[in-house]
Amino acid sequence: MDTEWKGKSKGNVLGYRIFVFLIKNLGLSSAYFLLYFVATYYCFFSKNSTTSMYYYYRKRRRYSNLKTICSIYKSYYIFGQTIIDRVAVSSGLRKNFTYDFDGIDNIKKVINKKQGGILLSAHVGNFEMARCFFTEIDKNKTIHFLTSDDERTAIKNYLESVTSKSRIKYIYISDDLSHIFEIKAALSRNEIICMTGDRYTENSKYLIQTLLGKEARFPAGPFHLASKFKVSLLFVYVMKESNLHYHLYARKANIIQNDAIALLKLYTENLEWILSKYPLQWFNYFNFWNSYKNQ
Amino acid sequence: MKKTEIIENINKLLIEDFEIDSNIISPNVKIVEELGIDSLDFVDIVVFIEEVFNIKLGADDFKNVVTLQDFYDLIEKKSK
């Protein structure tokens, strides 16, 4: 199994086409129903991701074997739901969902400061649903998601073709370093940059920090950028609470200028806090802690 | 700002912040290949240039920058 994320997410276009068809023609519940079978399939046939989840629940959360197995299944199911919800909201079913805003004042402060801001998240919950929250706060605010170039996949292209246009833009990390200037330019236009700090990719610089009692590698880039640029920083998570309800958490991070390691420590502490509330919504399906033999 | 000041400031950044040996710093040295400057270092450089020289740089500005001399020239041109 890989000890770092390879830059591509799971699934194929056909699978997504089926779910989009179900959502648009038969409703969300039909797509959720199909997920029971998909989650079962992944439990048995996606060995690498199941192994990584087993490690997370059994070793890091110290669950019993039975609770671990149940949690792996639930994790796949909830992860599937978050993808379905994303497509549903983008396809105009936004009103079907309810939301709680926790720390919305922090986001409003960042927007009102007119200095740009960075939102740092992780692959937990459903961060891409954040755009629903931002639409409610400021319809004209442009949000940029910093993402790997490898994520320009057929799946993403397909989903963009079937969903509504939003004020969300993507900044792709590229070898010519143009993304750094794009980030700087966006911040100087008082726009918001969203990025995740939990997936280290091969050959990139990394920092080491403890998460859930064991050291892991984190990408250095997000923490270096956030600690360098003099803008506000928030830790933001959008967590699924029930089938049609989401909860946004936005917490201010007190940055020590030029200290990426201190920022990473704050980040992991915050991540542990959110995971203690939503242990099933950890969606890093790879050997995150590099703690068992690769298969 | 005079060119000598530009060179002095940039060299100081390279030596003090990036811990590059002062002996290998010369106008013809290649920034990425020989000094080992990477993307994260570029973040520092962009922030430094903005603060010290009060100029904004874009990705296009760096297209023809290979050596330190190219970089000195760029800053001189932009700061005029």
CSV table of C-alpha atoms in Angstrom, one decimal:
chain,number,residue,atom,x,y,z
A,1,MET,CA,0.0,0.0,0.0
A,2,ASP,CA,1.1,3.5,-0.7
A,3,THR,CA,2.5,5.6,2.1
A,4,GLU,CA,1.6,8.8,0.5
A,5,TRP,CA,-1.4,9.9,-1.5
A,6,LYS,CA,-0.8,9.4,-5.3
A,7,GLY,CA,-2.8,12.4,-6.4
A,8,LYS,CA,-5.8,10.6,-7.8
A,9,SER,CA,-9.2,9.8,-6.2
A,10,LYS,CA,-11.2,6.6,-6.4
A,11,GLY,CA,-13.9,5.7,-8.8
A,12,ASN,CA,-14.6,5.9,-12.5
A,13,VAL,CA,-16.8,8.0,-14.7
A,14,LEU,CA,-19.4,5.2,-15.3
A,15,GLY,CA,-20.1,5.0,-11.6
A,16,TYR,CA,-20.6,8.7,-11.3
A,17,ARG,CA,-22.9,8.7,-14.4
A,18,ILE,CA,-25.1,6.1,-12.7
A,19,PHE,CA,-25.3,8.1,-9.5
A,20,VAL,CA,-26.0,11.4,-11.3
A,21,PHE,CA,-28.8,9.6,-13.3
A,22,LEU,CA,-30.3,8.3,-10.1
A,23,ILE,CA,-30.1,11.7,-8.3
A,24,LYS,CA,-31.7,13.6,-11.2
A,25,ASN,CA,-34.4,11.1,-12.0
A,26,LEU,CA,-35.3,9.1,-8.9
A,27,GLY,CA,-34.0,11.4,-6.1
A,28,LEU,CA,-31.4,11.3,-3.4
A,29,SER,CA,-32.8,8.3,-1.5
A,30,SER,CA,-32.4,6.0,-4.5
A,31,ALA,CA,-28.7,7.0,-4.8
A,32,TYR,CA,-28.3,6.5,-1.1
A,33,PHE,CA,-29.9,3.0,-1.4
A,34,LEU,CA,-27.5,2.0,-4.1
A,35,LEU,CA,-24.7,3.0,-1.8
A,36,TYR,CA,-25.4,0.1,0.5
A,37,PHE,CA,-24.1,-2.2,-2.2
A,38,VAL,CA,-21.3,0.0,-3.3
A,39,ALA,CA,-20.0,0.3,0.3
A,40,THR,CA,-20.2,-3.5,0.7
A,41,TYR,CA,-18.2,-3.9,-2.5
A,42,TYR,CA,-15.5,-1.5,-1.3
A,43,CYS,CA,-15.2,-3.3,2.0
A,44,PHE,CA,-14.3,-6.6,0.3
A,45,PHE,CA,-12.6,-5.6,-2.9
A,46,SER,CA,-10.8,-2.4,-2.2
A,47,LYS,CA,-8.1,-4.0,-0.1
A,48,ASN,CA,-5.8,-1.1,0.2
A,49,SER,CA,-8.3,1.4,1.4
A,50,THR,CA,-10.0,-1.2,3.7
A,51,THR,CA,-6.6,-2.0,5.3
A,52,SER,CA,-6.0,1.7,5.9
A,53,MET,CA,-9.3,2.2,7.5
A,54,TYR,CA,-8.8,-0.9,9.6
A,55,TYR,CA,-5.6,0.6,10.9
A,56,TYR,CA,-7.2,3.9,11.6
A,57,TYR,CA,-10.1,2.4,13.6
A,58,ARG,CA,-8.3,-0.5,15.3
A,59,LYS,CA,-4.9,1.1,16.0
A,60,ARG,CA,-5.4,4.8,16.2
A,61,ARG,CA,-8.9,4.8,17.7
A,62,ARG,CA,-8.5,1.6,19.5
A,63,TYR,CA,-11.9,0.2,18.5
A,64,SER,CA,-12.8,-3.4,19.1
A,65,ASN,CA,-12.6,-5.7,16.0
A,66,LEU,CA,-16.4,-5.7,15.6
A,67,LYS,CA,-16.7,-2.0,16.0
A,68,THR,CA,-13.8,-1.5,13.6
A,69,ILE,CA,-15.5,-3.6,10.9
A,70,CYS,CA,-18.8,-1.8,11.3
A,71,SER,CA,-17.0,1.6,11.2
A,72,ILE,CA,-15.2,0.7,8.0
A,73,TYR,CA,-18.6,-0.1,6.3
A,74,LYS,CA,-20.1,3.1,7.7
A,75,SER,CA,-17.2,5.2,6.6
A,76,TYR,CA,-17.5,4.0,3.0
A,77,TYR,CA,-21.2,4.6,3.1
A,78,ILE,CA,-20.9,8.2,4.5
A,79,PHE,CA,-18.0,8.9,2.0
A,80,GLY,CA,-20.3,7.9,-0.8
A,81,GLN,CA,-23.1,10.0,0.6
A,82,THR,CA,-20.8,13.1,0.7
A,83,ILE,CA,-20.1,12.7,-3.0
A,84,ILE,CA,-23.8,12.2,-3.9
A,85,ASP,CA,-24.6,15.3,-1.8
A,86,ARG,CA,-22.1,17.4,-3.6
A,87,VAL,CA,-23.5,16.4,-7.0
A,88,ALA,CA,-27.1,16.9,-5.7
A,89,VAL,CA,-26.4,20.4,-4.4
A,90,SER,CA,-24.6,21.4,-7.6
A,91,SER,CA,-27.6,20.1,-9.6
A,92,GLY,CA,-30.0,22.4,-7.9
A,93,LEU,CA,-31.1,20.3,-4.9
A,94,ARG,CA,-29.6,22.7,-2.4
A,95,LYS,CA,-32.9,23.3,-0.6
A,96,ASN,CA,-33.1,19.6,0.4
A,97,PHE,CA,-30.3,20.2,2.8
A,98,THR,CA,-30.1,22.0,6.1
A,99,TYR,CA,-27.0,23.6,7.6
A,100,ASP,CA,-25.6,24.7,10.9
A,101,PHE,CA,-23.1,27.5,10.9
A,102,ASP,CA,-20.6,27.3,13.7
A,103,GLY,CA,-18.0,30.1,13.7
A,104,ILE,CA,-19.7,32.0,10.8
A,105,ASP,CA,-18.5,35.3,12.4
A,106,ASN,CA,-15.0,34.2,11.8
A,107,ILE,CA,-15.6,33.8,8.1
A,108,LYS,CA,-17.4,37.1,8.0
A,109,LYS,CA,-14.5,38.9,9.7
A,110,VAL,CA,-12.1,37.5,7.1
A,111,ILE,CA,-14.3,38.7,4.3
A,112,ASN,CA,-14.9,42.1,5.8
A,113,LYS,CA,-11.2,42.7,6.4
A,114,LYS,CA,-10.8,42.7,2.7
A,115,GLN,CA,-7.3,41.4,2.9
A,116,GLY,CA,-8.0,37.9,1.5
A,117,GLY,CA,-7.8,34.8,3.6
A,118,ILE,CA,-6.8,31.2,3.7
A,119,LEU,CA,-9.2,28.4,4.8
A,120,LEU,CA,-7.3,25.3,5.7
A,121,SER,CA,-9.2,22.0,5.8
A,122,ALA,CA,-8.6,18.3,5.5
A,123,HIS,CA,-10.1,15.3,3.8
A,124,VAL,CA,-12.7,14.9,6.5
A,125,GLY,CA,-16.4,15.5,6.1
A,126,ASN,CA,-17.5,17.2,2.9
A,127,PHE,CA,-15.4,20.4,2.4
A,128,GLU,CA,-16.6,21.0,-1.1
A,129,MET,CA,-20.1,21.6,0.4
A,130,ALA,CA,-18.5,24.7,1.9
A,131,ARG,CA,-19.5,26.7,-1.2
A,132,CYS,CA,-23.1,26.4,-0.1
A,133,PHE,CA,-22.2,28.2,3.1
A,134,PHE,CA,-20.1,30.8,1.3
A,135,THR,CA,-23.0,31.5,-1.1
A,136,GLU,CA,-25.1,32.4,1.9
A,137,ILE,CA,-22.4,34.7,3.4
A,138,ASP,CA,-21.3,36.5,0.3
A,139,LYS,CA,-22.6,35.7,-3.1
A,140,ASN,CA,-19.9,37.6,-4.9
A,141,LYS,CA,-16.9,36.2,-3.1
A,142,THR,CA,-14.6,34.2,-5.3
A,143,ILE,CA,-13.3,31.1,-3.7
A,144,HIS,CA,-10.2,29.3,-5.0
A,145,PHE,CA,-9.4,25.7,-4.3
A,146,LEU,CA,-5.8,24.8,-4.4
A,147,THR,CA,-5.5,21.3,-5.8
A,148,SER,CA,-3.1,18.8,-7.4
A,149,ASP,CA,-2.8,18.9,-11.2
A,150,ASP,CA,-3.5,15.2,-11.2
A,151,GLU,CA,-6.9,15.9,-9.9
A,152,ARG,CA,-7.9,17.2,-13.3
A,153,THR,CA,-9.4,13.9,-13.9
A,154,ALA,CA,-12.1,12.6,-16.2
A,155,ILE,CA,-14.4,12.4,-13.1
A,156,LYS,CA,-13.9,16.1,-12.3
A,157,ASN,CA,-14.4,17.1,-15.9
A,158,TYR,CA,-17.6,15.0,-16.0
A,159,LEU,CA,-18.9,16.4,-12.7
A,160,GLU,CA,-18.2,20.0,-13.9
A,161,SER,CA,-20.2,19.3,-17.0
A,162,VAL,CA,-23.3,18.2,-15.2
A,163,THR,CA,-23.3,20.6,-12.3
A,164,SER,CA,-24.0,24.3,-12.1
A,165,LYS,CA,-21.3,26.9,-12.5
A,166,SER,CA,-20.2,28.6,-9.2
A,167,ARG,CA,-17.8,31.2,-8.1
A,168,ILE,CA,-15.4,28.5,-7.1
A,169,LYS,CA,-12.2,28.3,-9.1
A,170,TYR,CA,-9.4,25.9,-9.0
A,171,ILE,CA,-5.7,26.7,-8.7
A,172,TYR,CA,-3.6,23.8,-9.9
A,173,ILE,CA,-0.2,23.1,-8.4
A,174,SER,CA,2.2,23.2,-11.2
A,175,ASP,CA,5.9,22.7,-11.8
A,176,ASP,CA,6.4,26.2,-13.2
A,177,LEU,CA,5.4,27.7,-9.8
A,178,SER,CA,2.6,29.8,-11.4
A,179,HIS,CA,0.3,28.6,-8.6
A,180,ILE,CA,2.3,30.6,-6.1
A,181,PHE,CA,1.7,33.8,-8.1
A,182,GLU,CA,-1.9,32.9,-8.6
A,183,ILE,CA,-2.4,32.5,-4.9
A,184,LYS,CA,-0.6,35.8,-4.2
A,185,ALA,CA,-2.7,37.6,-6.8
A,186,ALA,CA,-6.0,36.1,-5.5
A,187,LEU,CA,-5.2,37.2,-1.9
A,188,SER,CA,-4.3,40.7,-3.1
A,189,ARG,CA,-7.7,40.8,-4.7
A,190,ASN,CA,-9.2,40.0,-1.3
A,191,GLU,CA,-10.3,36.5,-2.4
A,192,ILE,CA,-10.3,33.3,-0.4
A,193,ILE,CA,-8.0,30.4,-0.9
A,194,CYS,CA,-9.1,27.0,0.3
A,195,MET,CA,-6.6,24.2,0.7
A,196,THR,CA,-6.2,20.9,2.6
A,197,GLY,CA,-3.2,20.1,4.7
A,198,ASP,CA,-3.4,16.4,5.2
A,199,ARG,CA,-2.2,14.8,1.9
A,200,TYR,CA,1.5,14.6,1.3
A,201,THR,CA,2.5,13.5,-2.2
A,202,GLU,CA,5.6,11.8,-3.3
A,203,ASN,CA,8.7,13.9,-3.9
A,204,SER,CA,7.2,17.0,-2.3
A,205,LYS,CA,8.5,18.6,0.9
A,206,TYR,CA,6.9,17.4,4.0
A,207,LEU,CA,6.7,18.1,7.8
A,208,ILE,CA,6.3,15.5,10.5
A,209,GLN,CA,3.7,15.9,13.3
A,210,THR,CA,1.8,13.6,15.6
A,211,LEU,CA,-1.8,12.9,14.8
A,212,LEU,CA,-3.9,10.5,17.0
A,213,GLY,CA,-0.8,9.5,18.9
A,214,LYS,CA,1.5,8.7,16.0
A,215,GLU,CA,3.8,10.7,13.7
A,216,ALA,CA,2.7,11.2,10.1
A,217,ARG,CA,3.9,13.2,7.1
A,218,PHE,CA,2.1,16.3,6.1
A,219,PRO,CA,2.7,18.5,3.0
A,220,ALA,CA,4.9,21.4,3.8
A,221,GLY,CA,3.4,23.7,1.2
A,222,PRO,CA,0.1,24.7,2.8
A,223,PHE,CA,1.7,25.5,6.1
A,224,HIS,CA,4.6,27.3,4.6
A,225,LEU,CA,2.3,29.4,2.5
A,226,ALA,CA,-0.2,30.2,5.3
A,227,SER,CA,2.6,31.2,7.7
A,228,LYS,CA,4.3,33.4,5.1
A,229,PHE,CA,1.4,35.4,3.6
A,230,LYS,CA,0.1,37.9,6.1
A,231,VAL,CA,-3.6,37.1,5.8
A,232,SER,CA,-6.2,35.6,8.1
A,233,LEU,CA,-6.3,31.9,8.5
A,234,LEU,CA,-9.2,29.7,9.5
A,235,PHE,CA,-9.5,26.0,10.0
A,236,VAL,CA,-12.7,25.0,8.3
A,237,TYR,CA,-14.6,21.7,8.2
A,238,VAL,CA,-18.0,20.8,6.8
A,239,MET,CA,-19.2,17.7,8.5
A,240,LYS,CA,-22.2,15.5,7.7
A,241,GLU,CA,-24.5,15.0,10.7
A,242,SER,CA,-27.6,13.2,9.2
A,243,ASN,CA,-28.7,12.3,5.7
A,244,LEU,CA,-29.6,15.9,4.8
A,245,HIS,CA,-27.9,18.0,7.4
A,246,TYR,CA,-24.4,19.5,7.5
A,247,HIS,CA,-22.5,21.4,10.1
A,248,LEU,CA,-19.8,24.0,9.2
A,249,TYR,CA,-17.0,24.7,11.7
A,250,ALA,CA,-14.7,27.7,11.2
A,251,ARG,CA,-12.1,28.3,13.8
A,252,LYS,CA,-9.5,31.1,13.8
A,253,ALA,CA,-5.9,30.0,13.8
A,254,ASN,CA,-3.4,32.2,15.5
A,255,ILE,CA,-0.5,32.1,13.1
A,256,ILE,CA,3.0,32.6,14.3
A,257,GLN,CA,4.5,34.4,11.3
A,258,ASN,CA,7.1,32.3,9.4
A,259,ASP,CA,6.6,29.2,11.7
A,260,ALA,CA,5.1,26.5,9.6
A,261,ILE,CA,5.8,23.8,12.2
A,262,ALA,CA,3.8,25.7,14.9
A,263,LEU,CA,1.0,26.1,12.5
A,264,LEU,CA,1.0,22.4,11.6
A,265,LYS,CA,0.8,21.6,15.4
A,266,LEU,CA,-2.3,23.8,15.7
A,267,TYR,CA,-3.7,22.1,12.6
A,268,THR,CA,-3.3,18.6,13.9
A,269,GLU,CA,-4.7,19.5,17.3
A,270,ASN,CA,-7.8,21.0,15.5
A,271,LEU,CA,-8.0,18.0,13.3
A,272,GLU,CA,-8.0,15.6,16.3
A,273,TRP,CA,-10.8,17.6,17.8
A,274,ILE,CA,-13.0,17.4,14.8
A,275,LEU,CA,-12.2,13.7,14.3
A,276,SER,CA,-13.1,13.0,18.0
A,277,LYS,CA,-16.6,14.4,17.1
A,278,TYR,CA,-16.9,12.7,13.7
A,279,PRO,CA,-14.6,9.6,13.8
A,280,LEU,CA,-16.4,8.1,10.7
A,281,GLN,CA,-15.6,11.0,8.5
A,282,TRP,CA,-11.8,10.5,8.1
A,283,PHE,CA,-11.5,9.9,4.3
A,284,ASN,CA,-7.8,9.4,3.8
A,285,TYR,CA,-7.9,5.9,2.3
A,286,PHE,CA,-4.1,5.2,2.2
A,287,ASN,CA,-1.3,4.3,4.6
A,288,PHE,CA,-1.4,7.7,6.2
A,289,TRP,CA,0.8,6.8,9.2
A,290,ASN,CA,3.2,4.6,7.2
A,291,SER,CA,2.6,2.1,9.9
A,292,TYR,CA,2.2,-1.3,8.3
A,293,LYS,CA,3.9,-3.2,5.5
A,294,ASN,CA,2.9,-2.1,2.1
A,295,GLN,CA,1.0,-4.7,0.0
B,1,MET,CA,17.3,51.6,-5.5
B,2,LYS,CA,20.8,51.1,-6.9
B,3,LYS,CA,21.8,47.9,-8.5
B,4,THR,CA,24.5,47.2,-5.9
B,5,GLU,CA,21.8,47.5,-3.2
B,6,ILE,CA,19.6,45.1,-5.1
B,7,ILE,CA,22.4,42.5,-5.4
B,8,GLU,CA,23.4,43.0,-1.7
B,9,ASN,CA,19.8,42.5,-0.5
B,10,ILE,CA,19.2,39.4,-2.6
B,11,ASN,CA,22.5,37.8,-1.7
B,12,LYS,CA,21.8,38.5,1.9
B,13,LEU,CA,18.5,36.7,1.6
B,14,LEU,CA,20.1,33.7,0.0
B,15,ILE,CA,22.9,33.4,2.5
B,16,GLU,CA,20.9,34.2,5.7
B,17,ASP,CA,17.5,32.6,5.0
B,18,PHE,CA,18.3,29.8,2.6
B,19,GLU,CA,21.8,29.1,4.2
B,20,ILE,CA,23.4,29.0,0.8
B,21,ASP,CA,27.2,29.1,0.9
B,22,SER,CA,28.4,32.6,-0.1
B,23,ASN,CA,31.2,31.2,-2.1
B,24,ILE,CA,28.8,29.7,-4.7
B,25,ILE,CA,26.8,32.8,-5.1
B,26,SER,CA,27.8,34.5,-8.4
B,27,PRO,CA,25.9,36.3,-11.1
B,28,ASN,CA,26.1,33.3,-13.5
B,29,VAL,CA,24.9,30.7,-11.1
B,30,LYS,CA,21.6,29.0,-12.0
B,31,ILE,CA,18.9,29.6,-9.4
B,32,VAL,CA,17.0,26.3,-9.5
B,33,GLU,CA,19.7,23.9,-10.7
B,34,GLU,CA,22.7,25.2,-8.8
B,35,LEU,CA,21.3,27.0,-5.8
B,36,GLY,CA,18.6,24.4,-5.3
B,37,ILE,CA,15.8,27.0,-4.9
B,38,ASP,CA,12.4,25.2,-4.9
B,39,SER,CA,8.8,26.2,-4.9
B,40,LEU,CA,8.6,26.8,-1.2
B,41,ASP,CA,11.7,29.0,-1.4
B,42,PHE,CA,10.0,31.0,-4.1
B,43,VAL,CA,7.2,31.8,-1.7
B,44,ASP,CA,9.8,33.4,0.6
B,45,ILE,CA,11.4,35.2,-2.4
B,46,VAL,CA,8.2,36.6,-3.6
B,47,VAL,CA,7.3,37.9,-0.1
B,48,PHE,CA,10.8,39.3,0.4
B,49,ILE,CA,10.8,41.1,-2.9
B,50,GLU,CA,7.4,42.6,-2.2
B,51,GLU,CA,8.5,43.8,1.3
B,52,VAL,CA,12.0,45.1,0.6
B,53,PHE,CA,11.6,46.4,-2.9
B,54,ASN,CA,7.9,47.2,-2.8
B,55,ILE,CA,7.3,45.5,-6.2
B,56,LYS,CA,4.9,42.8,-7.2
B,57,LEU,CA,6.1,39.9,-9.4
B,58,GLY,CA,4.0,37.6,-11.5
B,59,ALA,CA,4.6,34.2,-13.0
B,60,ASP,CA,5.4,35.7,-16.4
B,61,ASP,CA,8.2,37.8,-14.9
B,62,PHE,CA,10.1,34.7,-14.1
B,63,LYS,CA,9.8,33.1,-17.5
B,64,ASN,CA,13.3,34.2,-18.6
B,65,VAL,CA,15.0,34.1,-15.2
B,66,VAL,CA,17.6,31.4,-15.1
B,67,THR,CA,20.6,32.9,-13.4
B,68,LEU,CA,21.1,35.2,-10.5
B,69,GLN,CA,22.1,37.9,-13.0
B,70,ASP,CA,18.7,37.6,-14.7
B,71,PHE,CA,17.0,37.9,-11.3
B,72,TYR,CA,19.0,41.1,-10.4
B,73,ASP,CA,18.1,42.6,-13.8
B,74,LEU,CA,14.5,41.8,-13.3
B,75,ILE,CA,14.3,43.5,-9.9
B,76,GLU,CA,16.2,46.5,-11.3
B,77,LYS,CA,13.8,46.8,-14.2
B,78,LYS,CA,10.7,46.4,-12.1
B,79,SER,CA,11.9,48.9,-9.4
B,80,LYS,CA,12.4,51.7,-11.9
